[in-house]
Amino acid sequence: MGSSTEEKVVAVILVGGPTKGTRFRPLSLNIPKPLFPIAGQPMVHHPISACKRIPNLAQVYLVGFYEEREFALYVSAISNELKVPVRYLKEDKPHGSAGGLYHFRNLIMEDNPSHIFLLNCDVCCSFPLPEMLESHRKHGGIGTLLVIKVSPESANQFGELVADPVTNELLHYTEKPETFVSDRINCGVYVFTPEIFTAIRDVSTQRNDTVTLRRVSSYEALQPATRIPADFVRLDQDILSPLAGKKQLYTYETMDFWEQIKSPGMSLRCSELYLSQFRLTSPQVLASGDGTKSAIVIGDVYIHPSAKVHPTAKIGPNVSISANARVGPGVRLISCIILDDVEIMENAVVTNAIVGWKSSIGRWSRVQAEGVYNAKLGVTILGESVAVEDEVVVTSSIVLPNKTLNVSVQDEIIL
Amino acid sequence: MKALILVGGLGTRLRPLTFSMPKPLVDFGNKPMILHQIEALKAAGVTEVVLAINHQQPEVMLNFVKEYEKKLEMKITFSQETEPLGTAGPLALARDKLIDESGKPFFVLNSDVICEYPLLEMIKFHKNHGAEATIMVTKVNDPSKYGVVVMEEEAATEEEEEEARVKSFVEKPKHFVGDKINAGIYLLNPSVLDRIQLRRTSIEKEIFPKIASEKKLYAMVLPGFWMDIGQPKDYLTGQRMYLDYLRKNAPGELLVSGDGIIGNVMADETAVIGDRCLIGPDVVIGAGCVIESGVRLFGCTVMRGARIKEHACVSDSIVGWDSTVGSWARVADITVLGKDVHVADAEVIQMSVKPEIVQKV
């Protein structure tokens, strides 16, 4: 049973806006963060193509407050490519993580979906969406959260939660607690029934400012209570926390990888994770070569069809090369993302770095870092149109767009 | 004629190279450092060289001496001090070897010095001025790093100024007193030895000032380049100067042509250089070295038997005998690799080698 005409599913992907994703600079100076390439595809491509695996998917909405024209081209291209209707909805102002969903509820409910997925576009994981849906159907309730176990030390960076080990019910939820609550955290991927809209509406009509135990900064303390508009609803604090323990919310635990792409360095890590996932799900996407007709490829590597790589170069592991890039003879690339139109000249070495669009890397030069993904200077980032002259070494640095480096630098942020 | 070369100590500033080779035998321009001086002395008519040392020499040094005594038909002996004698004392120690009935002056050279060695001109200068002692001086930009030789001011014309007498020595002056420093090459009459006692004595502080006060000390300004190559940074600067000198005077010694060769490059004929390289300027490559393809060498020395693997880049550094620099590796910033040191391939994600002394463990 389960007639496909009645059990439609809609997916909503929150993409944020220009005031969000500022930690992604300088890369986000040129491109909205959701469109930054990870493993050869725009960041948002990965959750969208995961949505394709949901049975009876009717529509994918991208919700954010970037200008519509920034997403127009992408949305029509991806709709064609994946044969999935994708549409970008611009919020007129920030509504919070749940408010955005609520703001477009009429459009979302047009297809009369039985279930609504809500995903954050900067989450990097295996997106086990069909499995989440099945699990949710078994429990009932308003929604199911994707959760993952992390190290106790890092747990307090996220939303910590406690779930019943037998029923998987969400018992307790708290955002970035000061003391240890649990090593299970919220992944930012949810499936809801349409009742979620009721829950959101109820929140905004009876907002209460509970005094928190958490220390607030002077800035926060001086914000008047009315500053938070009635239609600004945060999913974590306003929905998940209050509804925990009321047999309304459930959890689904993933045993696969999970990361958040907050900083440019993390995009390199997530590129690595998705490339290794491609190795399993669609290996034909990855490059190969042994140095005879095409460059030697080691490990998981993506090379755009229009990129030119000299056969004497050695590429990988964990390398993504974007459109029209040119990689010269004897170049060595390890753990890096090479963006569109980059030119890398003979015998250069790039390792643990992201090389921005149209940049040029000179002969025998080195662009390198130690590769600590979430350290401030753990991955070297070159912005758009950076020129690294011959034999120059750029180590553990961030270089803003249009800069020419003719002396070596280390541990610097070059404006 | 006779000469004394002040070989001195252990060459600690050229470590780790001097862990494997006594300093006089460390190569410079593909030739043991001391051989440059011995050959220059021979060309000036010296037949006997005394090496003033302060510790027992290893066999490799003794073998070198034996070999070149034969080759150059010169007598080369050692004079070993058993207690510190300073910069003048060793002359007193070697007195018997330096003096003979001929009464001719003898040369004294500091072993770390490299220059054109115009020793025949120095002999003429010494005779013309009737000097008891002649020292070579050289003009430098940063005289306060060294000992400054102050000349007499009564030189009347431009020409005479160059051949002036020495007035005084000032060690590392705080204010500018002159731009000429002691180049470490002396031509001394045997009577100078009567002034030196067999104890720790400084030639610049005690002996020369006395001779200068008697108006018997003259200084000749060294034409051409000069460098004290006793430490790596200066060694490489000296190499640049030396190669420039060769280009102007003996261009056949340099590798002037070939794809990928730029500027002054010296390479032993048994060295092998791959394709798509960019070598130079100011590079010396020793015997039996292998430079693989795609390599960049700039301002560096690659000593005998070393191998630079594909796509690597070596600049402003010294790669010691039999060492290897791995593929895509980078050696820069006055790095000195000793004998038989192996820098791994950059696959191991090698950062630029920091300016430390890298020694084989």
PDB file of C-alpha atoms in Angstrom, chain B residues 44-271:
ATOM      1  CA  ALA B  44     103.865  33.599  -7.077  1.00  0.00           C
ATOM      2  CA  GLY B  45     107.000  31.518  -6.745  1.00  0.00           C
ATOM      3  CA  VAL B  46     106.476  29.935  -3.344  1.00  0.00           C
ATOM      4  CA  THR B  47     108.107  26.521  -3.010  1.00  0.00           C
ATOM      5  CA  GLU B  48     107.438  25.747   0.651  1.00  0.00           C
ATOM      6  CA  VAL B  49     104.174  26.079   2.552  1.00  0.00           C
ATOM      7  CA  VAL B  50     103.777  25.654   6.316  1.00  0.00           C
ATOM      8  CA  LEU B  51     100.292  24.871   7.600  1.00  0.00           C
ATOM      9  CA  ALA B  52      99.814  26.297  11.109  1.00  0.00           C
ATOM     10  CA  ILE B  53      97.344  24.029  12.898  1.00  0.00           C
ATOM     11  CA  ASN B  54      96.170  23.655  16.459  1.00  0.00           C
ATOM     12  CA  HIS B  55      95.162  20.032  16.603  1.00  0.00           C
ATOM     13  CA  GLN B  56      96.105  16.741  15.080  1.00  0.00           C
ATOM     14  CA  GLN B  57      95.000  16.463  11.457  1.00  0.00           C
ATOM     15  CA  PRO B  58      92.912  13.537  10.225  1.00  0.00           C
ATOM     16  CA  GLU B  59      94.310  11.125   7.702  1.00  0.00           C
ATOM     17  CA  VAL B  60      92.384  12.719   4.857  1.00  0.00           C
ATOM     18  CA  MET B  61      94.373  15.931   5.400  1.00  0.00           C
ATOM     19  CA  LEU B  62      97.684  14.115   5.566  1.00  0.00           C
ATOM     20  CA  ASN B  63      96.855  12.318   2.320  1.00  0.00           C
ATOM     21  CA  PHE B  64      95.911  15.578   0.655  1.00  0.00           C
ATOM     22  CA  VAL B  65      99.238  17.093   1.606  1.00  0.00           C
ATOM     23  CA  LYS B  66     101.175  14.118   0.293  1.00  0.00           C
ATOM     24  CA  GLU B  67      99.250  14.167  -2.972  1.00  0.00           C
ATOM     25  CA  TYR B  68      99.723  17.852  -3.662  1.00  0.00           C
ATOM     26  CA  GLU B  69     103.337  17.963  -2.589  1.00  0.00           C
ATOM     27  CA  LYS B  70     103.923  15.640  -5.496  1.00  0.00           C
ATOM     28  CA  LYS B  71     101.535  17.266  -7.941  1.00  0.00           C
ATOM     29  CA  LEU B  72     102.676  20.816  -7.341  1.00  0.00           C
ATOM     30  CA  GLU B  73     106.272  19.977  -6.577  1.00  0.00           C
ATOM     31  CA  MET B  74     106.168  21.987  -3.375  1.00  0.00           C
ATOM     32  CA  LYS B  75     107.122  21.203   0.190  1.00  0.00           C
ATOM     33  CA  ILE B  76     104.085  21.263   2.496  1.00  0.00           C
ATOM     34  CA  THR B  77     104.636  20.809   6.218  1.00  0.00           C
ATOM     35  CA  PHE B  78     102.662  21.221   9.459  1.00  0.00           C
ATOM     36  CA  SER B  79     103.412  23.409  12.440  1.00  0.00           C
ATOM     37  CA  GLN B  80     101.191  22.385  15.327  1.00  0.00           C
ATOM     38  CA  GLU B  81     100.693  24.610  18.373  1.00  0.00           C
ATOM     39  CA  THR B  82     100.205  22.827  21.630  1.00  0.00           C
ATOM     40  CA  GLU B  83      98.753  25.856  23.414  1.00  0.00           C
ATOM     41  CA  PRO B  84      96.816  28.853  21.993  1.00  0.00           C
ATOM     42  CA  LEU B  85      99.224  31.236  20.293  1.00  0.00           C
ATOM     43  CA  GLY B  86      96.780  33.789  18.842  1.00  0.00           C
ATOM     44  CA  THR B  87      97.266  35.229  15.364  1.00  0.00           C
ATOM     45  CA  ALA B  88     100.993  35.982  15.600  1.00  0.00           C
ATOM     46  CA  GLY B  89     102.375  33.306  17.881  1.00  0.00           C
ATOM     47  CA  PRO B  90     102.185  30.558  15.227  1.00  0.00           C
ATOM     48  CA  LEU B  91     104.677  32.532  13.141  1.00  0.00           C
ATOM     49  CA  ALA B  92     107.185  32.392  15.962  1.00  0.00           C
ATOM     50  CA  LEU B  93     106.518  28.685  16.326  1.00  0.00           C
ATOM     51  CA  ALA B  94     107.312  28.095  12.648  1.00  0.00           C
ATOM     52  CA  ARG B  95     110.306  30.412  12.653  1.00  0.00           C
ATOM     53  CA  ASP B  96     112.827  27.821  11.646  1.00  0.00           C
ATOM     54  CA  LYS B  97     110.759  26.760   8.676  1.00  0.00           C
ATOM     55  CA  LEU B  98     110.171  30.319   7.466  1.00  0.00           C
ATOM     56  CA  ILE B  99     113.642  31.737   7.732  1.00  0.00           C
ATOM     57  CA  ASP B 100     116.481  30.789   5.419  1.00  0.00           C
ATOM     58  CA  GLU B 101     119.690  32.397   4.261  1.00  0.00           C
ATOM     59  CA  SER B 102     117.978  34.052   1.323  1.00  0.00           C
ATOM     60  CA  GLY B 103     116.464  36.734   3.510  1.00  0.00           C
ATOM     61  CA  LYS B 104     113.410  36.816   1.259  1.00  0.00           C
ATOM     62  CA  PRO B 105     110.044  37.879   2.676  1.00  0.00           C
ATOM     63  CA  PHE B 106     107.417  35.224   3.312  1.00  0.00           C
ATOM     64  CA  PHE B 107     103.651  35.203   2.885  1.00  0.00           C
ATOM     65  CA  VAL B 108     101.128  34.698   5.667  1.00  0.00           C
ATOM     66  CA  LEU B 109      97.554  33.820   4.663  1.00  0.00           C
ATOM     67  CA  ASN B 110      94.343  33.344   6.649  1.00  0.00           C
ATOM     68  CA  SER B 111      92.800  30.135   5.478  1.00  0.00           C
ATOM     69  CA  ASP B 112      89.178  31.273   5.097  1.00  0.00           C
ATOM     70  CA  VAL B 113      89.927  34.039   2.672  1.00  0.00           C
ATOM     71  CA  ILE B 114      89.054  33.906  -0.992  1.00  0.00           C
ATOM     72  CA  CYS B 115      90.150  36.516  -3.523  1.00  0.00           C
ATOM     73  CA  GLU B 116      92.131  36.927  -6.741  1.00  0.00           C
ATOM     74  CA  TYR B 117      95.473  36.554  -4.944  1.00  0.00           C
ATOM     75  CA  PRO B 118      97.572  39.174  -6.819  1.00  0.00           C
ATOM     76  CA  LEU B 119     100.657  37.934  -4.991  1.00  0.00           C
ATOM     77  CA  LEU B 120     103.233  38.857  -7.656  1.00  0.00           C
ATOM     78  CA  GLU B 121     101.969  42.454  -7.560  1.00  0.00           C
ATOM     79  CA  MET B 122     102.185  42.319  -3.787  1.00  0.00           C
ATOM     80  CA  ILE B 123     105.853  41.298  -3.972  1.00  0.00           C
ATOM     81  CA  LYS B 124     106.565  44.226  -6.290  1.00  0.00           C
ATOM     82  CA  PHE B 125     104.666  46.650  -4.054  1.00  0.00           C
ATOM     83  CA  HIS B 126     106.560  45.408  -0.984  1.00  0.00           C
ATOM     84  CA  LYS B 127     109.928  45.919  -2.693  1.00  0.00           C
ATOM     85  CA  ASN B 128     109.058  49.334  -4.110  1.00  0.00           C
ATOM     86  CA  HIS B 129     108.075  50.717  -0.735  1.00  0.00           C
ATOM     87  CA  GLY B 130     110.942  49.103   1.120  1.00  0.00           C
ATOM     88  CA  ALA B 131     108.386  47.935   3.632  1.00  0.00           C
ATOM     89  CA  GLU B 132     109.153  45.636   6.500  1.00  0.00           C
ATOM     90  CA  ALA B 133     105.579  44.350   6.305  1.00  0.00           C
ATOM     91  CA  THR B 134     102.887  44.699   3.682  1.00  0.00           C
ATOM     92  CA  ILE B 135      99.294  43.837   4.349  1.00  0.00           C
ATOM     93  CA  MET B 136      96.538  43.500   1.806  1.00  0.00           C
ATOM     94  CA  VAL B 137      93.445  45.539   2.582  1.00  0.00           C
ATOM     95  CA  THR B 138      90.062  45.493   0.918  1.00  0.00           C
ATOM     96  CA  LYS B 139      87.276  48.022   0.738  1.00  0.00           C
ATOM     97  CA  VAL B 140      83.984  46.900   2.279  1.00  0.00           C
ATOM     98  CA  ASN B 141      80.539  48.418   2.819  1.00  0.00           C
ATOM     99  CA  ASP B 142      80.265  47.406   6.455  1.00  0.00           C
ATOM    100  CA  PRO B 143      83.728  47.954   7.943  1.00  0.00           C
ATOM    101  CA  SER B 144      82.528  47.782  11.549  1.00  0.00           C
ATOM    102  CA  LYS B 145      82.042  44.059  11.119  1.00  0.00           C
ATOM    103  CA  TYR B 146      85.808  43.685  10.852  1.00  0.00           C
ATOM    104  CA  GLY B 147      89.099  45.283  11.869  1.00  0.00           C
ATOM    105  CA  VAL B 148      89.621  48.584  10.046  1.00  0.00           C
ATOM    106  CA  VAL B 149      93.019  49.634   8.770  1.00  0.00           C
ATOM    107  CA  VAL B 150      93.448  53.393   8.945  1.00  0.00           C
ATOM    108  CA  MET B 151      95.835  54.816   6.410  1.00  0.00           C
ATOM    109  CA  GLU B 152      98.132  57.817   6.744  1.00  0.00           C
ATOM    110  CA  GLU B 153      96.409  60.973   5.657  1.00  0.00           C
ATOM    111  CA  GLU B 154      99.383  62.642   4.123  1.00  0.00           C
ATOM    112  CA  ALA B 155      98.878  60.945   0.771  1.00  0.00           C
ATOM    113  CA  ALA B 156      99.159  63.743  -1.735  1.00  0.00           C
ATOM    114  CA  THR B 157      97.507  62.414  -4.850  1.00  0.00           C
ATOM    115  CA  GLU B 158      94.819  59.836  -5.701  1.00  0.00           C
ATOM    116  CA  GLU B 159      97.436  57.288  -6.754  1.00  0.00           C
ATOM    117  CA  GLU B 160      99.536  57.698  -3.685  1.00  0.00           C
ATOM    118  CA  GLU B 161      96.514  57.218  -1.495  1.00  0.00           C
ATOM    119  CA  GLU B 162      96.330  53.636  -2.621  1.00  0.00           C
ATOM    120  CA  GLU B 163      99.889  52.978  -1.660  1.00  0.00           C
ATOM    121  CA  ALA B 164      99.815  54.736   1.622  1.00  0.00           C
ATOM    122  CA  ARG B 165     101.404  53.667   4.832  1.00  0.00           C
ATOM    123  CA  VAL B 166      99.327  52.261   7.598  1.00  0.00           C
ATOM    124  CA  LYS B 167      98.626  54.545  10.495  1.00  0.00           C
ATOM    125  CA  SER B 168      96.652  52.335  12.858  1.00  0.00           C
ATOM    126  CA  PHE B 169      94.286  49.419  13.341  1.00  0.00           C
ATOM    127  CA  VAL B 170      90.835  49.850  14.855  1.00  0.00           C
ATOM    128  CA  GLU B 171      88.967  46.690  15.804  1.00  0.00           C
ATOM    129  CA  LYS B 172      85.200  46.833  14.996  1.00  0.00           C
ATOM    130  CA  PRO B 173      84.936  50.637  15.208  1.00  0.00           C
ATOM    131  CA  LYS B 174      81.702  52.196  16.451  1.00  0.00           C
ATOM    132  CA  HIS B 175      82.172  55.342  14.363  1.00  0.00           C
ATOM    133  CA  PHE B 176      83.393  55.448  10.796  1.00  0.00           C
ATOM    134  CA  VAL B 177      87.169  55.644  10.675  1.00  0.00           C
ATOM    135  CA  GLY B 178      87.779  54.165   7.260  1.00  0.00           C
ATOM    136  CA  ASP B 179      86.412  51.592   4.835  1.00  0.00           C
ATOM    137  CA  LYS B 180      89.431  49.395   4.376  1.00  0.00           C
ATOM    138  CA  ILE B 181      89.759  46.222   6.348  1.00  0.00           C
ATOM    139  CA  ASN B 182      92.515  43.703   6.887  1.00  0.00           C
ATOM    140  CA  ALA B 183      92.147  41.144   4.066  1.00  0.00           C
ATOM    141  CA  GLY B 184      94.221  38.563   5.916  1.00  0.00           C
ATOM    142  CA  ILE B 185      97.123  38.389   3.457  1.00  0.00           C
ATOM    143  CA  TYR B 186     100.562  39.567   4.582  1.00  0.00           C
ATOM    144  CA  LEU B 187     104.047  39.688   3.092  1.00  0.00           C
ATOM    145  CA  LEU B 188     106.599  39.940   5.881  1.00  0.00           C
ATOM    146  CA  ASN B 189     110.330  40.371   6.033  1.00  0.00           C
ATOM    147  CA  PRO B 190     112.119  37.822   8.241  1.00  0.00           C
ATOM    148  CA  SER B 191     112.851  40.662  10.694  1.00  0.00           C
ATOM    149  CA  VAL B 192     109.166  40.630  11.680  1.00  0.00           C
ATOM    150  CA  LEU B 193     109.781  37.293  13.339  1.00  0.00           C
ATOM    151  CA  ASP B 194     112.219  38.988  15.725  1.00  0.00           C
ATOM    152  CA  ARG B 195     109.285  41.015  17.014  1.00  0.00           C
ATOM    153  CA  ILE B 196     107.104  38.009  17.850  1.00  0.00           C
ATOM    154  CA  GLN B 197     107.536  36.066  21.038  1.00  0.00           C
ATOM    155  CA  LEU B 198     106.471  32.471  21.356  1.00  0.00           C
ATOM    156  CA  ARG B 199     103.353  33.174  23.340  1.00  0.00           C
ATOM    157  CA  ARG B 200      99.757  34.093  22.637  1.00  0.00           C
ATOM    158  CA  THR B 201     100.049  37.274  20.543  1.00  0.00           C
ATOM    159  CA  SER B 202      97.712  39.186  18.254  1.00  0.00           C
ATOM    160  CA  ILE B 203      99.240  40.341  15.004  1.00  0.00           C
ATOM    161  CA  GLU B 204      96.656  43.134  14.557  1.00  0.00           C
ATOM    162  CA  LYS B 205      96.758  44.399  18.117  1.00  0.00           C
ATOM    163  CA  GLU B 206     100.416  44.004  19.062  1.00  0.00           C
ATOM    164  CA  ILE B 207     102.740  43.382  16.142  1.00  0.00           C
ATOM    165  CA  PHE B 208     101.399  45.492  13.266  1.00  0.00           C
ATOM    166  CA  PRO B 209     100.697  48.614  15.348  1.00  0.00           C
ATOM    167  CA  LYS B 210     104.339  48.557  16.477  1.00  0.00           C
ATOM    168  CA  ILE B 211     105.609  48.253  12.907  1.00  0.00           C
ATOM    169  CA  ALA B 212     103.179  50.978  11.825  1.00  0.00           C
ATOM    170  CA  SER B 213     104.480  53.356  14.476  1.00  0.00           C
ATOM    171  CA  GLU B 214     107.931  52.889  12.974  1.00  0.00           C
ATOM    172  CA  LYS B 215     106.420  53.801   9.617  1.00  0.00           C
ATOM    173  CA  LYS B 216     107.418  50.469   8.144  1.00  0.00           C
ATOM    174  CA  LEU B 217     103.958  48.977   7.557  1.00  0.00           C
ATOM    175  CA  TYR B 218     102.351  49.426   4.143  1.00  0.00           C
ATOM    176  CA  ALA B 219      98.956  48.398   2.841  1.00  0.00           C
ATOM    177  CA  MET B 220      98.046  47.442  -0.709  1.00  0.00           C
ATOM    178  CA  VAL B 221      94.429  47.706  -1.728  1.00  0.00           C
ATOM    179  CA  LEU B 222      93.282  44.380  -3.035  1.00  0.00           C
ATOM    180  CA  PRO B 223      91.952  44.572  -6.572  1.00  0.00           C
ATOM    181  CA  GLY B 224      88.879  42.499  -7.278  1.00  0.00           C
ATOM    182  CA  PHE B 225      86.739  40.504  -4.928  1.00  0.00           C
ATOM    183  CA  TRP B 226      87.373  39.381  -1.335  1.00  0.00           C
ATOM    184  CA  MET B 227      85.357  37.273   1.058  1.00  0.00           C
ATOM    185  CA  ASP B 228      85.827  35.394   4.327  1.00  0.00           C
ATOM    186  CA  ILE B 229      84.012  32.184   3.521  1.00  0.00           C
ATOM    187  CA  GLY B 230      84.149  30.664   6.994  1.00  0.00           C
ATOM    188  CA  GLN B 231      80.370  30.724   7.458  1.00  0.00           C
ATOM    189  CA  PRO B 232      77.621  29.536   5.128  1.00  0.00           C
ATOM    190  CA  LYS B 233      76.065  32.891   4.225  1.00  0.00           C
ATOM    191  CA  ASP B 234      79.445  34.373   3.348  1.00  0.00           C
ATOM    192  CA  TYR B 235      80.513  31.147   1.651  1.00  0.00           C
ATOM    193  CA  LEU B 236      77.608  31.547  -0.776  1.00  0.00           C
ATOM    194  CA  THR B 237      78.308  35.255  -1.291  1.00  0.00           C
ATOM    195  CA  GLY B 238      81.954  34.376  -1.956  1.00  0.00           C
ATOM    196  CA  GLN B 239      80.844  31.736  -4.425  1.00  0.00           C
ATOM    197  CA  ARG B 240      78.852  34.338  -6.328  1.00  0.00           C
ATOM    198  CA  MET B 241      81.863  36.640  -6.439  1.00  0.00           C
ATOM    199  CA  TYR B 242      84.208  33.851  -7.461  1.00  0.00           C
ATOM    200  CA  LEU B 243      81.983  32.721 -10.324  1.00  0.00           C
ATOM    201  CA  ASP B 244      81.737  36.302 -11.522  1.00  0.00           C
ATOM    202  CA  TYR B 245      85.532  36.512 -11.470  1.00  0.00           C
ATOM    203  CA  LEU B 246      85.796  33.308 -13.496  1.00  0.00           C
ATOM    204  CA  ARG B 247      83.339  34.589 -16.077  1.00  0.00           C
ATOM    205  CA  LYS B 248      85.526  37.630 -16.637  1.00  0.00           C
ATOM    206  CA  ASN B 249      88.881  35.868 -16.516  1.00  0.00           C
ATOM    207  CA  ALA B 250      88.442  32.181 -17.289  1.00  0.00           C
ATOM    208  CA  PRO B 251      84.995  31.686 -18.808  1.00  0.00           C
ATOM    209  CA  GLY B 252      85.903  28.197 -19.972  1.00  0.00           C
ATOM    210  CA  GLU B 253      85.597  27.016 -16.393  1.00  0.00           C
ATOM    211  CA  LEU B 254      81.913  27.798 -16.385  1.00  0.00           C
ATOM    212  CA  LEU B 255      78.989  26.050 -17.947  1.00  0.00           C
ATOM    213  CA  VAL B 256      77.932  28.886 -20.159  1.00  0.00           C
ATOM    214  CA  SER B 257      75.486  27.279 -22.487  1.00  0.00           C
ATOM    215  CA  GLY B 258      72.795  24.666 -22.485  1.00  0.00           C
ATOM    216  CA  ASP B 259      69.083  24.666 -21.989  1.00  0.00           C
ATOM    217  CA  GLY B 260      68.077  25.696 -18.569  1.00  0.00           C
ATOM    218  CA  ILE B 261      71.413  27.282 -17.599  1.00  0.00           C
ATOM    219  CA  ILE B 262      71.208  30.917 -16.577  1.00  0.00           C
ATOM    220  CA  GLY B 263      74.042  33.178 -15.452  1.00  0.00           C
ATOM    221  CA  ASN B 264      77.231  31.843 -13.861  1.00  0.00           C
ATOM    222  CA  VAL B 265      77.117  28.097 -13.300  1.00  0.00           C
ATOM    223  CA  MET B 266      80.028  25.770 -12.646  1.00  0.00           C
ATOM    224  CA  ALA B 267      79.520  22.051 -13.073  1.00  0.00           C
ATOM    225  CA  ASP B 268      81.996  19.198 -12.990  1.00  0.00           C
ATOM    226  CA  GLU B 269      82.087  17.353 -16.303  1.00  0.00           C
ATOM    227  CA  THR B 270      80.908  14.162 -14.599  1.00  0.00           C
ATOM    228  CA  ALA B 271      77.764  15.813 -13.288  1.00  0.00           C
TER     229      ALA B 271
END
